[in-house]
Coordinates of C-alpha atoms in Angstrom, one line a residue:
Chain A
M1 CA 91.6 130.5 58.0
S2 CA 89.8 132.2 55.1
L3 CA 86.1 132.6 54.8
L4 CA 85.9 130.5 51.5
E5 CA 88.5 127.8 51.0
L6 CA 88.8 125.3 48.1
S7 CA 91.5 122.6 48.1
G8 CA 92.5 120.1 45.6
I9 CA 89.5 120.6 43.3
E10 CA 89.4 118.2 40.4
K11 CA 86.9 118.0 37.6
S12 CA 86.6 116.3 34.3
F13 CA 83.8 116.2 31.8
G14 CA 84.1 112.7 30.2
A15 CA 87.6 112.4 28.8
V16 CA 88.3 116.2 29.1
S17 CA 90.0 117.1 32.4
V18 CA 89.2 120.7 33.2
L19 CA 90.5 121.2 36.7
H20 CA 93.4 119.3 38.3
G21 CA 94.0 120.1 41.9
V22 CA 93.0 123.7 42.2
D23 CA 93.4 125.5 45.6
F24 CA 91.6 128.8 46.0
S25 CA 90.7 131.0 49.0
A26 CA 89.1 134.3 49.7
D27 CA 88.9 136.3 53.0
A28 CA 85.8 138.1 54.3
G29 CA 85.5 141.5 52.5
E30 CA 88.3 140.5 50.0
V31 CA 87.9 141.2 46.3
V32 CA 89.6 138.4 44.4
G33 CA 90.0 138.5 40.6
L34 CA 90.0 135.2 38.8
V35 CA 91.6 135.4 35.4
G36 CA 92.8 133.1 32.7
D37 CA 92.5 132.1 29.1
N38 CA 89.3 130.8 27.6
G39 CA 88.9 127.2 28.7
A40 CA 91.2 127.6 31.7
G41 CA 88.4 126.4 34.0
K42 CA 87.3 129.7 35.7
S43 CA 83.5 129.2 35.2
T44 CA 83.7 125.5 36.0
L45 CA 85.5 126.3 39.3
M46 CA 82.9 128.8 40.3
K47 CA 80.0 126.5 39.4
I48 CA 81.6 123.9 41.7
I49 CA 81.4 126.5 44.5
T50 CA 77.7 127.2 43.9
G51 CA 76.9 123.5 43.4
I52 CA 75.8 123.5 39.8
Y53 CA 78.6 121.1 39.1
T54 CA 79.9 118.5 41.5
A55 CA 83.7 118.2 41.8
D56 CA 85.3 114.8 41.3
A57 CA 87.7 115.4 44.2
G58 CA 88.6 118.1 46.7
A59 CA 87.0 120.0 49.5
I60 CA 85.1 123.4 49.9
T61 CA 84.5 125.1 53.2
L62 CA 82.6 128.3 54.0
G63 CA 83.5 129.7 57.4
G64 CA 85.0 126.3 58.3
E65 CA 81.9 124.4 57.4
P66 CA 82.1 121.8 54.6
L67 CA 79.9 122.5 51.5
M68 CA 80.5 119.6 49.2
H69 CA 77.5 117.6 50.2
L70 CA 75.0 120.5 50.0
S71 CA 72.6 121.3 47.1
P72 CA 72.8 124.6 45.2
G73 CA 69.8 125.8 47.1
E74 CA 71.4 125.0 50.5
R75 CA 74.6 126.8 49.5
R76 CA 72.6 129.9 48.5
A77 CA 71.0 129.7 51.9
M78 CA 74.5 129.8 53.5
G79 CA 75.3 133.0 51.6
I80 CA 77.0 132.0 48.3
E81 CA 75.5 133.9 45.4
M82 CA 76.6 133.9 41.8
I83 CA 75.9 136.3 38.9
Y84 CA 76.1 134.1 35.9
Q85 CA 77.6 135.2 32.6
D86 CA 74.3 134.4 30.8
L87 CA 72.5 136.0 33.9
A88 CA 70.3 132.9 34.4
L89 CA 67.1 134.9 34.4
A90 CA 63.6 133.7 33.8
R91 CA 62.7 136.1 31.0
Q92 CA 59.0 135.7 30.9
Q93 CA 58.7 136.5 34.7
D94 CA 58.7 139.9 36.2
V95 CA 61.5 141.5 38.3
A96 CA 60.2 140.4 41.7
S97 CA 59.7 136.8 40.6
N98 CA 63.3 136.7 39.4
I99 CA 64.8 138.2 42.5
F100 CA 62.9 135.9 44.8
L101 CA 63.1 132.8 42.5
G102 CA 63.5 129.7 44.8
R103 CA 63.1 131.8 47.9
E104 CA 59.6 133.2 47.7
P105 CA 58.2 134.5 51.0
V106 CA 54.9 132.8 51.9
R107 CA 52.0 133.6 54.1
S108 CA 49.6 131.0 55.3
I109 CA 45.9 131.2 54.3
L110 CA 43.7 128.4 55.8
G111 CA 46.9 126.5 56.4
V112 CA 48.0 126.6 52.8
P113 CA 51.3 128.5 52.1
F114 CA 50.7 131.1 49.4
V115 CA 53.4 133.2 47.9
D116 CA 53.3 136.7 49.3
R117 CA 53.4 138.8 46.1
A118 CA 52.9 142.1 47.8
R119 CA 55.9 141.6 50.0
M120 CA 58.0 140.4 47.1
K121 CA 57.1 143.4 45.0
A122 CA 57.9 145.9 47.9
Q123 CA 61.2 144.3 48.7
A124 CA 62.2 144.0 45.1
Q125 CA 61.5 147.7 44.5
Q126 CA 63.5 148.6 47.6
M127 CA 66.5 146.6 46.3
I128 CA 66.3 148.2 42.9
D129 CA 66.1 151.6 44.5
R130 CA 69.1 150.8 46.7
L131 CA 71.1 149.9 43.7
G132 CA 70.1 153.3 42.2
A133 CA 69.0 151.4 39.1
N134 CA 66.8 152.7 36.4
L135 CA 64.3 150.1 35.4
P136 CA 61.2 150.9 33.2
A137 CA 58.8 149.1 35.5
I138 CA 59.1 146.4 38.1
N139 CA 56.1 144.5 37.0
R140 CA 57.3 144.0 33.5
N141 CA 58.8 140.8 32.1
V142 CA 62.6 140.8 32.4
G143 CA 62.9 139.7 28.8
S144 CA 61.7 143.1 27.6
F145 CA 64.6 144.9 29.3
S146 CA 68.0 145.9 27.8
G147 CA 71.1 143.9 28.6
G148 CA 72.2 146.4 31.3
Q149 CA 68.8 146.4 32.9
Q150 CA 68.7 142.6 33.0
Q151 CA 72.2 142.7 34.5
T152 CA 70.7 144.9 37.3
V153 CA 68.0 142.4 38.0
A154 CA 70.6 139.6 38.3
I155 CA 72.7 141.7 40.6
A156 CA 69.7 142.6 42.7
R157 CA 68.9 138.9 43.0
A158 CA 72.4 138.2 44.3
L159 CA 72.3 140.9 46.9
T160 CA 68.8 140.7 48.3
F161 CA 69.5 137.9 50.8
D162 CA 72.6 139.3 52.6
P163 CA 75.2 137.2 50.9
K164 CA 78.7 136.4 52.3
V165 CA 80.3 135.6 49.0
V166 CA 79.3 137.1 45.6
I167 CA 80.8 135.5 42.5
M168 CA 80.5 137.5 39.3
D169 CA 81.2 135.8 36.0
E170 CA 82.1 138.4 33.4
P171 CA 79.7 141.0 34.8
T172 CA 81.0 143.8 32.6
A173 CA 81.4 142.0 29.3
A174 CA 78.1 143.1 27.8
L175 CA 77.9 146.6 29.3
A176 CA 78.4 150.1 28.2
V177 CA 81.3 152.2 29.6
R178 CA 79.1 154.0 32.2
E179 CA 77.5 150.8 33.3
V180 CA 80.9 149.2 33.8
Q181 CA 81.8 151.9 36.2
G182 CA 78.5 151.2 38.1
V183 CA 79.5 147.6 38.5
L184 CA 83.0 148.4 39.7
D185 CA 81.6 150.9 42.2
L186 CA 79.2 148.3 43.4
I187 CA 82.1 145.9 44.1
R188 CA 83.8 148.5 46.2
Q189 CA 80.5 149.0 48.1
L190 CA 80.3 145.3 48.8
K191 CA 83.8 145.3 50.1
E192 CA 83.0 148.1 52.6
Q193 CA 80.1 145.9 53.8
G194 CA 82.5 143.0 54.4
I195 CA 81.1 141.0 51.5
T196 CA 83.6 138.8 49.6
T197 CA 83.6 139.2 45.8
V198 CA 85.1 136.9 43.3
L199 CA 85.4 138.6 39.9
I200 CA 85.9 136.7 36.7
S201 CA 86.8 139.0 33.9
H202 CA 88.8 139.3 30.7
R203 CA 89.0 143.0 31.1
L204 CA 92.3 143.2 33.0
N205 CA 92.1 146.9 33.6
D206 CA 88.9 146.4 35.6
V207 CA 90.4 143.5 37.5
L208 CA 93.6 145.5 38.4
S209 CA 91.6 148.6 39.5
V210 CA 89.1 146.9 41.8
T211 CA 90.7 143.7 43.3
D212 CA 92.9 143.0 46.3
R213 CA 94.3 139.8 44.9
I214 CA 94.4 138.1 41.5
V215 CA 94.4 134.4 41.0
V216 CA 95.5 133.1 37.5
L217 CA 94.1 129.8 36.3
R218 CA 96.1 128.1 33.5
H219 CA 95.4 124.6 32.1
G220 CA 93.2 123.8 35.1
Q221 CA 95.7 124.8 37.7
A222 CA 96.2 127.9 39.9
A223 CA 99.3 129.2 38.0
A224 CA 99.7 132.4 40.0
N225 CA 98.4 134.2 43.1
L226 CA 99.3 137.9 42.9
V227 CA 98.6 140.8 45.3
T228 CA 97.1 143.4 43.1
A229 CA 99.0 146.3 44.7
K230 CA 102.3 144.6 44.1
T231 CA 101.8 143.5 40.5
D232 CA 101.1 145.0 37.1
M233 CA 99.6 144.3 33.8
A234 CA 102.7 142.6 32.4
E235 CA 103.0 140.1 35.3
V236 CA 99.3 139.2 35.1
V237 CA 99.4 138.7 31.3
S238 CA 102.6 136.7 31.6
A239 CA 101.0 134.4 34.1
I240 CA 97.9 134.0 31.8
V241 CA 99.8 133.1 28.6
G242 CA 102.6 131.3 30.4
G243 CA 105.6 133.4 29.3
A244 CA 105.5 132.7 25.5
G245 CA 104.3 135.5 23.4
M246 CA 104.2 137.6 26.5
P247 CA 105.6 141.0 25.3
D248 CA 103.1 141.3 22.5
A249 CA 100.1 140.3 24.6
A250 CA 101.1 142.7 27.4
A251 CA 101.6 145.6 25.0
H252 CA 98.2 144.9 23.6
E253 CA 96.5 144.9 27.0
A254 CA 98.4 148.1 28.1
R255 CA 97.1 149.9 25.0
G256 CA 93.5 148.6 25.7
Chain B
M1 CA 65.0 154.3 24.3
S2 CA 62.6 151.5 25.2
S3 CA 61.7 153.1 28.5
T4 CA 60.0 156.0 26.9
K5 CA 58.1 153.6 24.6
V6 CA 56.8 151.8 27.7
Q7 CA 55.2 154.8 29.2
Q8 CA 53.4 155.8 26.1
K9 CA 51.4 152.6 25.7
G10 CA 47.9 152.9 24.6
L11 CA 44.5 151.9 25.9
W12 CA 44.6 148.5 24.2
S13 CA 47.9 147.4 25.7
R14 CA 46.9 148.7 29.1
L15 CA 43.7 146.6 28.8
Q16 CA 45.8 143.7 27.8
A17 CA 48.2 144.1 30.7
G18 CA 45.3 144.6 33.1
S19 CA 43.5 141.5 31.9
I20 CA 46.6 139.3 32.4
E21 CA 47.5 140.9 35.8
Q22 CA 44.0 140.9 37.4
L23 CA 42.3 137.9 35.7
H24 CA 45.2 135.8 34.6
V25 CA 43.5 135.6 31.2
R26 CA 44.6 137.1 27.9
L27 CA 42.2 139.7 26.6
E28 CA 42.3 138.2 23.1
S29 CA 41.0 134.8 24.2
L30 CA 38.2 136.4 26.2
I31 CA 37.2 138.4 23.1
V32 CA 37.3 135.3 20.9
L33 CA 35.1 133.4 23.4
L34 CA 32.5 136.2 23.5
A35 CA 32.6 136.7 19.7
L36 CA 32.2 133.0 19.2
C37 CA 29.2 132.9 21.5
A38 CA 27.6 136.0 19.7
L39 CA 28.2 134.3 16.3
M40 CA 26.6 131.0 17.4
S41 CA 23.6 132.7 19.0
V42 CA 22.9 134.4 15.7
L43 CA 23.5 131.3 13.6
S44 CA 21.4 128.9 15.8
P45 CA 18.2 129.6 17.7
F46 CA 19.0 126.8 20.2
F47 CA 22.4 128.1 21.3
L48 CA 21.2 130.7 23.9
S49 CA 19.6 128.6 26.5
V50 CA 20.4 127.4 30.0
S51 CA 20.2 123.8 29.1
N52 CA 22.5 124.2 26.1
F53 CA 25.0 126.0 28.3
M54 CA 24.9 123.1 30.8
N55 CA 25.5 120.8 27.8
I56 CA 28.6 122.9 26.8
L57 CA 29.9 122.8 30.4
L58 CA 29.3 119.1 30.7
A59 CA 31.1 118.4 27.4
T60 CA 33.9 120.8 28.4
S61 CA 34.4 119.1 31.8
T62 CA 36.4 116.1 30.6
I63 CA 38.5 118.1 28.1
G64 CA 38.9 120.9 30.7
V65 CA 40.5 118.6 33.3
L66 CA 42.9 117.3 30.6
A67 CA 43.6 120.9 29.5
I68 CA 44.6 121.8 33.2
A69 CA 47.0 118.9 33.1
A70 CA 48.4 120.1 29.8
T71 CA 48.8 123.7 31.2
F72 CA 51.1 122.5 34.0
V73 CA 53.2 120.3 31.9
I74 CA 53.5 122.7 28.9
G75 CA 54.0 125.6 31.3
A76 CA 57.0 123.7 32.7
G77 CA 58.5 123.4 29.2
G78 CA 57.3 119.8 28.8
L79 CA 54.7 118.0 26.8
D80 CA 52.2 115.2 27.6
L81 CA 50.9 113.5 24.5
S82 CA 49.6 110.5 26.5
L83 CA 46.7 112.4 28.1
G84 CA 43.9 110.9 26.0
S85 CA 45.2 107.3 26.3
V86 CA 45.9 107.5 30.0
M87 CA 42.3 108.8 30.4
G88 CA 41.0 105.8 28.5
L89 CA 43.2 103.4 30.5
S90 CA 42.0 105.0 33.8
G91 CA 38.3 104.5 32.9
V92 CA 38.9 100.9 32.0
V93 CA 40.9 100.3 35.2
G94 CA 38.1 101.8 37.3
A95 CA 35.5 99.7 35.5
Y96 CA 37.6 96.5 35.9
V97 CA 38.0 97.1 39.6
G98 CA 34.4 98.1 40.2
V99 CA 32.7 95.6 37.9
T100 CA 34.9 92.6 37.0
M101 CA 36.5 92.5 40.4
G102 CA 33.3 93.7 42.1
L103 CA 35.1 95.9 44.6
P104 CA 33.3 98.9 46.2
A105 CA 32.9 102.2 44.4
P106 CA 35.4 104.3 46.4
V107 CA 38.1 101.7 45.6
A108 CA 37.2 101.9 41.9
V109 CA 37.3 105.7 42.0
L110 CA 40.7 105.7 43.7
A111 CA 41.9 103.1 41.2
C112 CA 41.0 105.4 38.3
I113 CA 43.1 108.2 39.6
A114 CA 45.9 106.0 40.9
A115 CA 46.2 104.3 37.4
G116 CA 46.6 107.8 35.8
A117 CA 49.1 109.0 38.4
L118 CA 51.2 105.8 38.0
A119 CA 51.3 106.3 34.2
G120 CA 52.3 109.9 34.7
F121 CA 55.0 108.9 37.3
V122 CA 56.5 106.4 34.8
N123 CA 56.5 109.2 32.2
G124 CA 58.2 111.6 34.6
T125 CA 60.7 109.1 35.8
I126 CA 61.9 108.1 32.3
I127 CA 62.1 111.7 31.2
T128 CA 64.2 112.9 34.2
R129 CA 66.2 109.8 34.9
A130 CA 66.8 108.3 31.4
F131 CA 67.0 111.7 29.6
V132 CA 64.6 110.6 26.9
P133 CA 62.7 113.6 25.5
A134 CA 59.2 114.1 26.8
F135 CA 57.8 114.1 23.3
I136 CA 59.1 110.6 22.8
V137 CA 58.3 109.2 26.2
T138 CA 54.7 110.4 26.2
L139 CA 54.2 109.4 22.6
G140 CA 55.3 105.9 23.6
M141 CA 53.0 106.0 26.6
L142 CA 50.2 107.0 24.3
G143 CA 50.6 103.6 22.6
I144 CA 51.4 101.7 25.8
A145 CA 48.4 103.0 27.9
R146 CA 46.0 102.4 25.0
G147 CA 47.4 98.9 24.6
I148 CA 47.0 98.1 28.3
A149 CA 43.4 99.4 28.3
L150 CA 42.6 97.0 25.4
V151 CA 44.3 94.1 27.1
I152 CA 42.6 94.6 30.5
S153 CA 39.1 95.0 28.9
D154 CA 39.8 92.3 26.2
G155 CA 38.9 95.0 23.7
R156 CA 35.4 95.3 24.9
V157 CA 33.4 98.0 26.8
I158 CA 32.9 97.1 30.5
Y159 CA 29.3 98.1 31.3
G160 CA 27.4 98.6 34.5
L161 CA 29.5 100.6 37.1
P162 CA 28.6 100.7 40.8
S163 CA 25.8 103.2 41.3
A164 CA 27.8 105.5 43.6
M165 CA 30.3 105.8 40.8
V166 CA 27.6 106.5 38.2
Y167 CA 26.4 109.4 40.4
I168 CA 29.8 111.1 39.8
G169 CA 29.0 111.2 36.1
Q170 CA 25.2 111.5 36.0
G171 CA 24.2 113.0 39.4
R172 CA 22.7 116.5 39.3
P173 CA 22.7 118.2 42.8
F174 CA 20.9 121.5 42.5
G175 CA 20.4 120.8 38.9
I176 CA 24.1 121.1 38.1
P177 CA 25.7 118.0 36.6
M178 CA 28.3 116.5 38.9
P179 CA 31.1 116.5 36.3
V180 CA 30.7 120.3 36.0
I181 CA 31.0 120.7 39.8
I182 CA 34.1 118.5 40.0
F183 CA 35.6 120.3 37.0
V184 CA 35.0 123.8 38.4
V185 CA 36.4 122.8 41.9
T186 CA 39.4 121.1 40.3
A187 CA 40.0 124.2 38.2
F188 CA 39.8 126.5 41.2
V189 CA 42.2 124.4 43.3
M190 CA 44.7 124.0 40.3
H191 CA 44.5 127.8 39.6
C192 CA 45.5 128.6 43.2
L193 CA 48.3 126.0 42.9
L194 CA 49.7 127.4 39.7
A195 CA 49.3 131.1 40.3
Y196 CA 49.8 131.5 44.1
T197 CA 52.1 128.8 45.4
R198 CA 55.8 128.3 45.2
F199 CA 55.2 125.0 43.4
G200 CA 53.3 126.9 40.7
R201 CA 55.9 129.7 40.4
H202 CA 58.7 127.2 40.1
T203 CA 56.7 125.3 37.5
L204 CA 56.7 128.3 35.2
A205 CA 60.3 129.2 36.1
I206 CA 61.5 125.8 35.0
G207 CA 59.6 126.2 31.7
D208 CA 61.0 129.7 31.3
S209 CA 64.7 128.9 31.9
E210 CA 65.7 125.6 33.3
N211 CA 69.2 127.1 33.8
A212 CA 67.7 129.9 36.0
A213 CA 65.6 127.5 38.0
R214 CA 68.6 125.2 38.7
S215 CA 70.9 128.0 39.7
A216 CA 68.1 129.3 42.0
G217 CA 68.4 126.0 43.8
I218 CA 65.1 124.5 42.6
S219 CA 65.2 120.7 42.3
V220 CA 64.2 120.7 38.7
D221 CA 64.1 116.9 38.1
W222 CA 62.0 116.2 41.2
Q223 CA 59.5 118.9 40.3
R224 CA 59.3 117.6 36.7
R225 CA 58.4 114.1 38.0
L226 CA 55.8 115.6 40.3
L227 CA 54.3 117.5 37.3
Y228 CA 54.0 114.4 35.1
T229 CA 52.5 112.5 38.0
L230 CA 50.0 115.3 38.5
S231 CA 49.2 115.3 34.8
G232 CA 48.6 111.6 34.9
A233 CA 46.4 111.9 38.0
L234 CA 44.3 114.6 36.3
A235 CA 44.0 112.4 33.2
G236 CA 42.8 109.7 35.6
L237 CA 40.2 112.1 37.0
A238 CA 39.0 112.9 33.4
G239 CA 38.8 109.1 32.7
L240 CA 36.7 108.7 35.9
L241 CA 34.3 111.6 34.8
F242 CA 33.9 110.2 31.3
A243 CA 33.4 106.5 32.4
A244 CA 30.9 107.5 35.1
R245 CA 29.0 109.7 32.6
I246 CA 28.6 106.9 30.0
N247 CA 28.4 104.2 32.8
A248 CA 31.1 102.1 31.2
G249 CA 34.8 101.6 30.9
D250 CA 35.5 102.1 27.2
P251 CA 39.1 101.2 26.1
T252 CA 38.8 103.6 23.2
A253 CA 37.7 106.6 25.3
G254 CA 39.7 109.8 25.0
L255 CA 41.0 109.0 21.5
T256 CA 42.6 112.3 20.2
Y257 CA 41.5 114.2 23.3
E258 CA 45.1 115.3 23.8
L259 CA 44.8 117.3 20.6
T260 CA 41.8 119.2 22.0
A261 CA 43.3 119.6 25.5
I262 CA 46.6 120.9 24.3
T263 CA 44.8 123.3 21.9
A264 CA 42.6 124.6 24.8
A265 CA 45.7 125.2 26.9
I266 CA 47.5 127.1 24.0
I267 CA 44.5 129.2 23.1
G268 CA 44.2 130.1 26.8
G269 CA 47.7 131.7 26.7
T270 CA 50.0 128.9 27.7
N271 CA 53.3 129.3 25.9
L272 CA 54.0 126.2 23.9
F273 CA 57.7 126.4 25.0
G274 CA 57.0 126.9 28.7
G275 CA 57.3 129.8 31.1
R276 CA 53.7 131.2 30.8
G277 CA 50.3 129.8 31.5
S278 CA 47.3 130.1 33.8
I279 CA 44.4 127.8 34.6
L280 CA 41.8 130.5 34.2
G281 CA 43.2 131.2 30.7
T282 CA 43.0 127.5 30.0
M283 CA 39.4 127.5 31.2
V284 CA 38.6 130.2 28.6
G285 CA 40.5 128.1 26.0
A286 CA 38.5 125.0 27.0
L287 CA 35.2 126.9 26.7
I288 CA 36.2 128.2 23.3
M289 CA 36.7 124.6 22.2
G290 CA 33.4 123.5 23.9
V291 CA 31.4 126.3 22.3
L292 CA 33.0 125.6 18.9
Q293 CA 32.1 121.9 19.1
N294 CA 28.6 122.6 20.4
G295 CA 28.0 125.2 17.8
L296 CA 29.2 122.9 15.0
N297 CA 26.9 120.2 16.4
L298 CA 23.9 122.6 16.5
L299 CA 24.6 123.6 12.9
A300 CA 24.7 119.9 12.1
V301 CA 28.2 120.0 10.7
Q302 CA 29.7 116.5 10.3
S303 CA 32.0 115.5 13.1
Y304 CA 34.8 114.8 10.6
Y305 CA 34.9 118.6 9.9
Q306 CA 35.1 119.2 13.7
Q307 CA 38.5 117.4 13.9
M308 CA 39.7 119.6 11.0
A309 CA 38.5 122.7 12.8
I310 CA 40.3 121.8 16.1
G311 CA 43.5 121.0 14.3
A312 CA 43.4 124.3 12.4
V313 CA 42.6 126.3 15.6
L314 CA 45.7 124.7 17.3
I315 CA 48.0 125.8 14.5
L316 CA 46.4 129.3 14.3
A317 CA 46.7 129.7 18.1
V318 CA 50.4 128.8 18.2
F319 CA 51.0 131.2 15.2
I320 CA 49.3 134.1 17.0
D321 CA 51.2 133.3 20.3
Q322 CA 54.6 133.1 18.6
Y323 CA 53.8 136.4 16.7
Q324 CA 53.1 138.1 20.1
V325 CA 56.2 136.6 21.8
R326 CA 58.5 137.7 18.9
K327 CA 57.1 141.2 19.2
E328 CA 57.4 141.5 23.0
T329 CA 60.7 139.7 23.8
R330 CA 64.2 140.7 22.9
V331 CA 66.1 137.7 21.8

């Protein structure tokens, strides 16, 4: 039995059916790549795991416990974190506020629970240091940071509360080459710590270099489930585009 | 690189940052308040006196409580245009319960605040459940609440509140007017709520990025409804203070007060689009409006011009705020 298991997930937005009966699983410490064309349903599937969307049918379990009835906050508390493509940061708040958003530590003064700012700042600084990140200042608004720096804050937020599963939606799309290497190294570190990572990416070279397994979504269904060590660019691309036009697409990816 | 620019910031920006971090007040609004006071004391010999400052505080208390409500709602990315009308409705409800129905003062006082809270709850419920924009819902409530106030009072002022209720508006323990005491205590409690509790942090986070708040597991809709209810309850408190001060429930009380209250909140540093705001800043904003009105009164400027001045200040404050935001934030 895998750590994270999804079965028969269905989802439609109005008349548009996005997912029809997707099965997906990830073991503890496994790095799973989730690839597919635009509109294949990757982000939708992941948002169903975090609880931002509610599936129309299907089941999700984490360590055998059903998740479907839980709120996004409760699922975070169980150890599911997601780094969103748009980062989902509060740009007018500082680094600590963003990392601890929704989970602020409190201390009681005269019976009233007040947010413990000092503890938040100290722990946020620790986390940023542990990531070896270079932020101008921890008490500045996140909106004044560069794209890579904002990405660091989003990653720090996902890792601060000892997650079991980290879902990354296009974490490298907006990054410079050196920063991409940083994210890939981080995924390897997470694997060593036994943390499961689901990586959504269009950059197939990254996916092939860092994952254990690659799941291909096509037209809202899991079209292929490939062990990374036993597959290659051509097979992945073929699964994504569904055979037609395959040689051209594969040649293009191989050059890239 | 931006990181080098950050370290080289000058005295002015360090003062700015320090003011916001330590006092929760923007330096600019403090300077405007002090400059305005200095200007008025030069222009009018009556301005600098203890009794005049009490007058300013007394006049600011009603607007100030409404401005606190505006800070919470606007800070969360919303808007409450019904503040003035709900304030008028609450005063009439309190007078109706205390005078027409003849119930005891504590019941009338609670009725004021409950009427406001109910109007706010209706606002919040329609906004979060029916997905009608806050602008429209509270604009509608502006008309509805005023209409209900006129219906209940039959369009007339209800005079002669119970004496315990009048004390809330006219009592002067230690020589300080009761509305001022209630205003300052309310501001202190609400400042702590907004700046130091999870409820307050989440309020600003929702205004900053609803998406971020939702994915952080905050129940955004529930919090929104609470915020509009709080806003209504504070408008009810303002209605109580005003009715008790004039010893009457006036169905036209609070007309255009939302304009002044929202202006005070924006001058105090609340971001019109949410994500930033502090009650202490709003207090400074409310005092600026109070000093401005008091000064114009002392200088015997017609009240028609005062409305123009308030409107102009609102537009100017938002312009300056947006100018700052564009400079500071990468889009």
